[in-house]
Tab-separated table of C-alpha atoms and ligand atoms in Angstrom:
chain	number	residue	atom	x	y	z
A	1	UNK	CA	126.011	115.459	107.308
A	2	UNK	CA	123.937	118.136	105.661
A	3	UNK	CA	125.742	121.333	104.677
A	4	UNK	CA	122.562	123.339	105.228
A	5	UNK	CA	121.614	125.361	108.276
A	6	UNK	CA	118.819	123.373	109.864
A	7	UNK	CA	116.324	126.259	109.721
A	8	UNK	CA	113.483	123.977	108.584
A	9	UNK	CA	111.859	120.872	109.995
A	10	UNK	CA	112.087	118.874	106.799
A	11	UNK	CA	110.071	115.739	106.106
A	12	UNK	CA	111.955	112.681	104.993
A	13	UNK	CA	110.402	112.960	101.526
A	14	UNK	CA	111.739	114.406	98.300
A	15	UNK	CA	109.207	115.497	95.723
A	16	UNK	CA	110.691	115.048	92.283
A	17	UNK	CA	107.924	115.924	89.824
A	18	UNK	CA	104.554	117.596	89.689
A	19	UNK	CA	101.735	118.338	87.293
A	20	UNK	CA	98.583	120.201	88.288
A	21	UNK	CA	97.565	119.109	91.807
A	22	UNK	CA	99.595	115.877	91.746
A	23	UNK	CA	103.187	115.448	92.899
A	24	UNK	CA	105.398	112.380	92.991
A	25	UNK	CA	108.157	111.560	95.486
A	26	UNK	CA	111.480	109.829	94.861
A	27	UNK	CA	109.930	106.457	95.779
A	28	UNK	CA	107.257	106.846	93.123
A	29	UNK	CA	104.423	107.555	95.575
A	30	UNK	CA	101.961	110.171	94.324
A	31	UNK	CA	100.146	112.713	96.468
A	32	UNK	CA	97.422	115.298	96.089
A	33	UNK	CA	99.297	118.482	96.907
A	34	UNK	CA	97.111	120.636	99.156
A	35	UNK	CA	100.160	122.612	100.279
A	36	UNK	CA	101.049	123.891	96.807
A	37	UNK	CA	104.408	125.240	97.974
A	38	UNK	CA	102.519	127.112	100.757
A	39	UNK	CA	99.974	128.930	98.583
A	40	UNK	CA	102.523	129.477	95.827
A	41	UNK	CA	101.514	127.105	93.018
A	42	UNK	CA	98.059	128.652	92.555
A	43	UNK	CA	97.920	127.376	88.966
A	44	UNK	CA	99.157	123.939	89.999
A	45	UNK	CA	102.557	122.482	89.199
A	46	UNK	CA	104.112	123.326	85.845
A	47	UNK	CA	101.265	125.437	84.400
A	48	UNK	CA	101.599	125.549	80.596
A	49	UNK	CA	101.063	129.277	80.060
A	50	UNK	CA	103.630	130.338	82.669
A	51	UNK	CA	106.112	127.723	81.487
A	52	UNK	CA	105.806	129.024	77.921
A	53	UNK	CA	106.213	132.679	78.961
A	54	UNK	CA	109.321	131.961	81.064
A	55	UNK	CA	110.837	129.739	78.363
A	56	UNK	CA	110.350	132.438	75.748
A	57	UNK	CA	111.977	135.001	78.023
A	58	UNK	CA	114.866	132.613	78.760
A	59	UNK	CA	115.689	132.729	75.077
A	60	UNK	CA	115.659	136.542	74.980
A	61	UNK	CA	117.124	138.139	78.110
A	62	UNK	CA	117.364	136.912	81.720
A	63	UNK	CA	118.346	139.914	83.711
A	64	UNK	CA	118.955	143.628	83.297
A	65	UNK	CA	119.131	146.117	86.099
A	66	UNK	CA	116.480	148.658	86.877
A	67	UNK	CA	118.771	151.235	85.259
A	68	UNK	CA	116.925	150.297	82.061
A	69	UNK	CA	113.357	150.309	80.791
A	70	UNK	CA	111.685	146.931	81.380
A	71	UNK	CA	108.393	146.877	79.540
A	72	UNK	CA	107.347	143.509	80.988
A	73	UNK	CA	107.579	145.144	84.426
A	74	UNK	CA	105.259	147.926	83.273
A	75	UNK	CA	102.791	145.364	81.910
A	76	UNK	CA	102.862	143.233	85.062
A	77	UNK	CA	102.403	146.376	87.205
A	78	UNK	CA	99.407	147.418	85.135
A	79	UNK	CA	97.778	144.030	85.718
A	80	UNK	CA	98.366	144.281	89.483
A	81	UNK	CA	97.068	147.859	89.593
A	82	UNK	CA	93.976	146.776	87.675
A	83	UNK	CA	93.347	143.791	89.937
A	84	UNK	CA	93.804	145.761	93.175
A	85	UNK	CA	92.290	149.119	92.254
A	86	UNK	CA	95.549	150.762	93.365
A	87	UNK	CA	97.965	152.745	91.249
A	88	UNK	CA	101.667	151.879	91.462
A	89	UNK	CA	103.820	148.821	92.070
A	90	UNK	CA	107.298	148.190	93.467
A	91	UNK	CA	108.643	144.745	92.596
A	92	UNK	CA	110.919	142.777	94.906
A	93	UNK	CA	111.683	139.098	95.535
A	94	UNK	CA	109.635	137.860	98.480
A	95	UNK	CA	106.781	138.562	100.847
A	96	UNK	CA	109.055	139.888	103.564
A	97	UNK	CA	110.641	142.315	101.109
A	98	UNK	CA	107.225	143.517	99.976
A	99	UNK	CA	106.316	144.205	103.619
A	100	UNK	CA	109.684	145.917	104.191
A	101	UNK	CA	108.882	148.260	101.311
A	102	UNK	CA	105.418	148.906	102.769
A	103	UNK	CA	106.818	149.723	106.225
A	104	UNK	CA	109.421	152.092	104.764
A	105	UNK	CA	106.859	153.786	102.526
A	106	UNK	CA	104.359	154.276	105.359
A	107	UNK	CA	106.981	155.831	107.640
A	108	UNK	CA	108.395	158.104	104.978
A	109	UNK	CA	105.008	159.193	103.672
A	110	UNK	CA	103.430	160.039	107.024
A	111	UNK	CA	106.580	161.195	108.822
A	112	UNK	CA	105.330	159.118	111.778
A	113	UNK	CA	107.149	156.268	113.458
A	114	UNK	CA	104.810	153.598	114.838
A	115	UNK	CA	103.300	150.646	113.004
A	116	UNK	CA	100.528	148.660	114.659
A	117	UNK	CA	100.142	144.960	113.873
A	118	UNK	CA	98.280	142.072	115.489
A	119	UNK	CA	98.991	139.060	117.679
A	120	UNK	CA	99.374	135.749	115.821
A	121	UNK	CA	100.202	137.705	112.662
A	122	UNK	CA	102.991	136.706	110.307
A	123	UNK	CA	104.758	139.254	108.138
A	124	UNK	CA	108.155	137.711	107.389
A	125	UNK	CA	111.639	136.933	108.716
A	126	UNK	CA	113.732	139.999	107.921
A	127	UNK	CA	114.481	142.263	110.868
A	128	UNK	CA	111.625	144.702	110.359
A	129	UNK	CA	109.038	142.130	109.270
A	130	UNK	CA	110.035	139.782	112.099
A	131	UNK	CA	109.560	142.708	114.468
A	132	UNK	CA	106.179	143.372	112.835
A	133	UNK	CA	105.149	139.754	113.406
A	134	UNK	CA	103.101	139.425	116.589
A	135	UNK	CA	104.514	136.074	117.757
A	136	UNK	CA	107.051	135.787	120.551
A	137	UNK	CA	108.467	132.484	119.315
A	138	UNK	CA	109.584	134.227	116.126
A	139	UNK	CA	111.334	137.042	118.055
A	140	UNK	CA	113.104	134.717	120.458
A	141	UNK	CA	116.868	135.303	120.660
A	142	UNK	CA	116.918	138.226	118.219
A	143	UNK	CA	116.290	141.228	120.437
A	144	UNK	CA	116.378	144.143	120.553
A	145	UNK	CA	113.808	144.248	117.768
A	146	UNK	CA	113.210	147.090	115.348
A	147	UNK	CA	111.433	149.648	117.545
A	148	UNK	CA	107.979	151.138	117.111
A	149	UNK	CA	105.911	148.042	116.399
A	150	UNK	CA	102.998	147.414	118.760
A	151	UNK	CA	100.700	144.406	118.743
A	152	UNK	CA	96.960	144.409	119.323
A	153	UNK	CA	94.634	141.435	119.781
A	154	UNK	CA	93.198	140.335	116.409
A	155	UNK	CA	89.437	140.623	115.878
A	156	UNK	CA	89.131	142.810	118.975
A	157	UNK	CA	86.999	145.752	117.864
A	158	UNK	CA	87.241	147.516	121.241
A	159	UNK	CA	91.045	147.403	121.222
A	160	UNK	CA	91.017	149.115	117.802
A	161	UNK	CA	88.499	151.750	118.968
A	162	UNK	CA	90.730	152.574	121.913
A	163	UNK	CA	93.847	153.353	119.844
A	164	UNK	CA	94.744	156.941	120.568
A	165	UNK	CA	98.389	157.657	119.921
A	166	UNK	CA	99.041	160.198	117.202
A	167	UNK	CA	102.404	158.965	115.919
A	168	UNK	CA	101.014	155.973	114.023
A	169	UNK	CA	102.268	155.657	110.451
A	170	UNK	CA	100.188	152.620	109.609
A	171	UNK	CA	98.205	149.618	110.730
A	172	UNK	CA	99.278	146.406	109.010
A	173	UNK	CA	97.214	143.235	108.985
A	174	UNK	CA	96.211	140.066	107.201
A	175	UNK	CA	92.523	139.746	106.233
A	176	UNK	CA	92.807	136.047	107.125
A	177	UNK	CA	95.764	135.266	109.379
A	178	UNK	CA	97.600	132.429	107.623
A	179	UNK	CA	100.502	131.093	109.697
A	180	UNK	CA	98.661	132.155	112.859
A	181	UNK	CA	95.924	129.537	112.338
A	182	UNK	CA	93.725	130.496	109.334
A	183	UNK	CA	91.876	133.130	111.395
A	184	UNK	CA	89.454	135.159	109.273
A	185	UNK	CA	89.071	138.790	110.315
A	186	UNK	CA	85.464	139.698	111.033
A	187	UNK	CA	83.904	142.368	108.855
A	188	UNK	CA	83.231	144.692	111.832
A	189	UNK	CA	86.849	144.374	112.962
A	190	UNK	CA	88.315	144.999	109.502
A	191	UNK	CA	86.023	148.001	108.935
A	192	UNK	CA	86.959	149.396	112.344
A	193	UNK	CA	90.671	149.142	111.470
A	194	UNK	CA	90.043	151.062	108.248
A	195	UNK	CA	88.014	153.719	110.084
A	196	UNK	CA	90.756	154.102	112.699
A	197	UNK	CA	93.391	154.583	109.998
A	198	UNK	CA	91.362	157.398	108.437
A	199	UNK	CA	90.783	159.002	111.834
A	200	UNK	CA	94.514	158.965	112.674
A	201	UNK	CA	95.859	159.777	109.216
A	202	UNK	CA	97.602	156.384	109.304
A	203	UNK	CA	97.986	154.140	106.274
A	204	UNK	CA	96.022	150.902	106.007
A	205	UNK	CA	98.535	148.248	104.944
A	206	UNK	CA	97.091	144.876	103.998
A	207	UNK	CA	99.463	141.922	103.851
A	208	UNK	CA	98.024	139.768	101.071
A	209	UNK	CA	101.156	137.654	100.686
A	210	UNK	CA	99.174	134.473	101.398
A	211	UNK	CA	95.560	135.585	100.784
A	212	UNK	CA	96.198	137.405	97.488
A	213	UNK	CA	96.438	136.343	93.842
A	214	UNK	CA	93.046	134.633	93.771
A	215	UNK	CA	93.621	132.408	96.811
A	216	UNK	CA	90.276	133.317	98.441
A	217	UNK	CA	88.261	133.555	95.210
A	218	UNK	CA	88.778	137.320	94.774
A	219	UNK	CA	91.948	138.887	93.357
A	220	UNK	CA	92.699	140.047	96.934
A	221	UNK	CA	90.902	139.063	100.156
A	222	UNK	CA	90.184	142.664	101.255
A	223	UNK	CA	87.855	142.927	98.270
A	224	UNK	CA	85.365	140.572	99.992
A	225	UNK	CA	84.867	143.285	102.612
A	226	UNK	CA	84.914	146.435	100.470
A	227	UNK	CA	88.048	147.791	102.167
A	228	UNK	CA	90.178	150.565	100.658
A	229	UNK	CA	93.789	149.896	101.661
A	230	UNK	CA	96.546	152.412	100.976
A	231	UNK	CA	99.144	149.676	100.514
A	232	UNK	CA	98.782	146.002	99.584
A	233	UNK	CA	101.600	143.459	99.517
A	234	UNK	CA	101.728	140.258	97.474
A	235	UNK	CA	104.219	137.471	96.843
A	236	UNK	CA	103.574	133.733	97.271
A	237	UNK	CA	101.203	133.015	94.338
A	238	UNK	CA	102.397	135.954	92.256
A	239	UNK	CA	104.892	134.119	90.037
A	240	UNK	CA	103.502	130.545	90.167
A	241	UNK	CA	106.721	129.438	91.894
A	242	UNK	CA	109.101	131.989	90.429
A	243	UNK	CA	110.377	133.977	93.460
A	244	UNK	CA	108.872	137.458	93.295
A	245	UNK	CA	107.079	139.964	95.523
A	246	UNK	CA	105.229	143.231	95.017
A	247	UNK	CA	104.140	146.248	97.000
A	248	UNK	CA	101.162	148.057	95.513
A	249	UNK	CA	100.225	151.568	96.618
A	250	UNK	CA	97.793	154.406	96.087
A	251	UNK	CA	98.458	157.354	93.822
A	252	UNK	CA	99.075	159.751	96.753
A	253	UNK	CA	102.086	157.656	97.791
A	254	UNK	CA	103.861	157.566	94.441
A	255	UNK	CA	106.073	160.630	94.870
A	256	UNK	CA	107.223	159.465	98.339
A	257	UNK	CA	109.250	156.700	96.699
A	258	UNK	CA	111.300	158.928	94.398
A	259	UNK	CA	114.522	157.697	92.715
A	260	UNK	CA	117.109	156.570	95.258
A	261	UNK	CA	114.698	155.954	98.167
A	262	UNK	CA	114.329	152.199	97.767
A	263	UNK	CA	115.442	149.467	95.391
A	264	UNK	CA	116.378	145.871	94.636
A	265	UNK	CA	118.921	144.412	92.216
A	266	UNK	CA	116.740	141.505	91.183
A	267	UNK	CA	113.354	143.154	91.801
A	268	UNK	CA	111.180	143.001	88.691
A	269	UNK	CA	113.707	141.291	86.447
A	270	UNK	CA	112.484	140.097	83.038
A	271	UNK	CA	112.268	136.389	83.934
A	272	UNK	CA	110.215	137.079	87.053
A	273	UNK	CA	108.013	139.508	85.165
A	274	UNK	CA	107.296	136.973	82.432
A	275	UNK	CA	106.092	134.568	85.141
A	276	UNK	CA	104.014	137.261	86.876
A	277	UNK	CA	102.381	138.480	83.692
A	278	UNK	CA	101.359	134.996	82.555
A	279	UNK	CA	100.130	134.115	86.071
A	280	UNK	CA	98.008	137.251	86.409
A	281	UNK	CA	96.579	136.954	82.901
A	282	UNK	CA	95.128	133.592	83.906
A	283	UNK	CA	94.043	134.299	87.479
A	284	UNK	CA	92.736	137.871	87.246
A	285	UNK	CA	89.905	136.811	85.007
A	286	UNK	CA	86.264	136.867	86.118
A	287	UNK	CA	85.410	133.414	84.872
A	288	UNK	CA	88.537	131.849	86.432
A	289	UNK	CA	87.790	133.439	89.814
A	290	UNK	CA	84.068	132.558	89.585
A	291	UNK	CA	85.066	128.938	89.158
A	292	UNK	CA	87.403	129.168	92.186
A	293	UNK	CA	84.511	130.587	94.234
A	294	UNK	CA	82.073	127.935	93.061
A	295	UNK	CA	84.393	124.965	93.653
A	296	UNK	CA	85.635	126.235	97.015
A	297	UNK	CA	82.138	127.016	98.360
A	298	UNK	CA	80.992	123.474	97.602
A	299	UNK	CA	84.189	122.034	99.080
A	300	UNK	CA	83.968	124.057	102.309
A	301	UNK	CA	80.301	123.072	102.675
A	302	UNK	CA	81.072	119.375	102.228
A	303	UNK	CA	83.985	119.656	104.694
A	304	UNK	CA	81.598	121.180	107.224
A	305	UNK	CA	78.975	118.502	106.541
A	306	UNK	CA	81.393	115.594	106.862
A	307	UNK	CA	83.885	116.791	109.464
A	308	UNK	CA	82.259	119.192	111.906
A	309	UNK	CA	80.201	116.392	113.468
A	310	UNK	CA	83.375	114.458	114.392
A	311	UNK	CA	84.453	114.804	118.014
A	312	UNK	CA	88.033	115.656	116.935
A	313	UNK	CA	86.926	118.584	114.814
A	314	UNK	CA	86.027	121.928	116.254
A	315	UNK	CA	85.396	124.009	113.143
A	316	UNK	CA	86.042	124.335	109.414
A	317	UNK	CA	86.973	127.924	108.549
A	318	UNK	CA	88.446	130.064	105.798
A	319	UNK	CA	87.539	131.497	102.430
A	320	UNK	CA	88.082	130.218	98.904
A	321	UNK	CA	90.958	127.756	98.891
A	322	UNK	CA	92.503	128.992	102.136
A	323	UNK	CA	90.894	126.579	104.546
A	324	UNK	CA	91.587	125.614	108.155
A	325	UNK	CA	90.267	122.572	109.963
A	326	UNK	CA	90.406	123.511	113.621
A	327	UNK	CA	90.892	120.369	115.682
A	328	UNK	CA	90.231	119.787	119.373
A	329	UNK	CA	93.829	118.556	119.830
A	330	UNK	CA	97.167	118.792	118.040
A	331	UNK	CA	97.177	118.672	114.244
A	332	UNK	CA	100.535	116.930	113.824
A	333	UNK	CA	99.383	113.309	113.853
A	334	UNK	CA	96.425	113.875	111.554
A	335	UNK	CA	98.702	115.618	109.084
A	336	UNK	CA	101.056	112.617	109.127
A	337	UNK	CA	98.170	110.228	108.567
A	338	UNK	CA	96.820	112.369	105.727
A	339	UNK	CA	100.252	112.244	104.123
A	340	UNK	CA	100.453	108.453	104.446
A	341	UNK	CA	97.049	108.334	102.750
A	342	UNK	CA	98.264	110.510	99.884
A	343	UNK	CA	97.151	114.029	100.842
A	344	UNK	CA	99.709	116.753	101.598
A	345	UNK	CA	98.501	119.383	104.085
A	346	UNK	CA	100.266	121.674	106.541
A	347	UNK	CA	99.649	122.952	110.052
A	348	UNK	CA	98.751	126.524	110.974
A	349	UNK	CA	99.392	127.023	114.656
A	350	UNK	CA	99.370	123.880	116.814
A	351	UNK	CA	95.827	122.642	116.180
A	352	UNK	CA	94.786	123.609	112.657
A	353	UNK	CA	95.136	121.532	109.472
A	354	UNK	CA	95.600	124.017	106.661
A	355	UNK	CA	94.458	123.241	103.114
A	356	UNK	CA	95.896	125.336	100.274
A	357	UNK	CA	95.232	123.377	97.067
A	358	UNK	CA	96.066	124.862	93.670
A	359	UNK	CA	93.165	127.060	92.508
A	360	UNK	CA	92.988	124.779	89.478
A	361	UNK	CA	92.164	121.709	91.603
A	362	UNK	CA	89.469	119.572	89.933
A	363	UNK	CA	86.198	118.458	91.488
A	364	UNK	CA	87.359	114.842	91.302
A	365	UNK	CA	90.505	115.750	93.244
A	366	UNK	CA	88.444	117.632	95.822
A	367	UNK	CA	86.228	114.562	96.278
A	368	UNK	CA	89.300	112.346	96.690
A	369	UNK	CA	90.721	114.749	99.263
A	370	UNK	CA	87.452	114.816	101.172
A	371	UNK	CA	87.418	111.013	101.384
A	372	UNK	CA	91.024	110.943	102.623
A	373	UNK	CA	90.277	113.644	105.207
A	374	UNK	CA	87.207	111.831	106.470
A	375	UNK	CA	89.018	108.496	106.702
A	376	UNK	CA	92.181	109.885	108.281
A	377	UNK	CA	90.384	111.873	110.958
A	378	UNK	CA	87.892	109.049	111.638
A	379	UNK	CA	90.724	106.570	111.923
A	380	UNK	CA	92.002	108.632	114.813
A	381	UNK	CA	88.616	108.334	116.436
A	382	UNK	CA	88.641	104.570	115.947
A	383	UNK	CA	92.080	104.353	117.526
A	384	UNK	CA	91.185	106.633	120.419
A	385	UNK	CA	88.179	104.519	121.349
A	386	UNK	CA	90.160	101.273	121.267
B	401	PLP	C1	104.622	133.851	103.776
B	401	PLP	C2	104.199	135.143	104.302
B	401	PLP	C3	105.076	136.235	104.406
B	401	PLP	C4	106.559	136.111	104.108
B	401	PLP	O1	106.802	135.840	102.780
B	401	PLP	P1	108.293	135.349	102.345
B	401	PLP	O2	108.194	135.251	100.855
B	401	PLP	O3	108.528	134.054	103.026
B	401	PLP	O4	109.232	136.387	102.782
B	401	PLP	C5	104.574	137.456	104.830
B	401	PLP	N1	103.274	137.605	105.138
B	401	PLP	C6	102.385	136.586	105.060
B	401	PLP	C7	100.963	136.826	105.395
B	401	PLP	C8	102.815	135.323	104.656
B	401	PLP	O5	101.953	134.306	104.605
């Protein structure tokens, strides 16, 4: 019997090694990994520059508390500030913790109590971020929730226009909803949310835990739409697999988080910061991101060309290498077939196949994946018509 709480639906597969986009299981079968640890391994498995930086730090000093100066933390923060156009960073250990920090900062800064979020959103599993998440199945059995979260329909411009209450500390949202089904926010909707925040004196909090760190071809997804968030959160891809999160905020917010207001024992420790610095130095580079944009545009176009005409496929959506294939029916079986054929993908909602390859995926690997996708989804068609 397993000694683990069964909080995950685990596959009967153990991955034992990985390099770039390829992973191998304990039976020696290799796969193209288009899950990448759920948008974590943005530089692929075992990226040389991050490996070197962490190894060097392992030989120097693993952990000191935030009672001391940590210059790597300053350097990593500077890179994040530069990439986001914001001014200050708080480091923590996960996406949920980054959102926790954002929620606390927004409440303390504005002196207001309510945070608005959206249906089908996902913001984490801690008490406050679970409460922020607009999905009943995630709340089930845990009530009463943290008060003062309200959920609006996503991409509903009218619903945003009609917000009136004056005790709103912030509006928090994903630019593309990840777990909720790879739902891109429309430009009019996103702009309306920003406008509403300004009107109400509420903070615009953008959860970039999945969309950030180059995933969509820009450092952060809000940059595709010219938004000006007050707070941005990041985690997944930030440390290339080293567990780390960050909350990034505007200059006006800095003094709200004075000494003693918030903290984390592990947050920003030297090992994590070595991983973050090396990751950002590679990803936050114009030519790297241009290449991500170029490769992903071609890939999305060929997915549309090959798949959208199939009766099982409703739509190919997403941006950069955050891609959803919206099916007419459940995604589960297709995902199993893809896996048997050597391509690892994951669901988003019940009917979307989500593709999150490493940003370093090669054109050859993208072609291979396309062939597997075509064959696996067609095979279903062949079976259905039998
Ligand atoms: C994964 C995710 C989180 C939670 O991150 P953890 O590191 O699992 O706590 C929060 N927001 C979004 C958008 C995510 O995709």
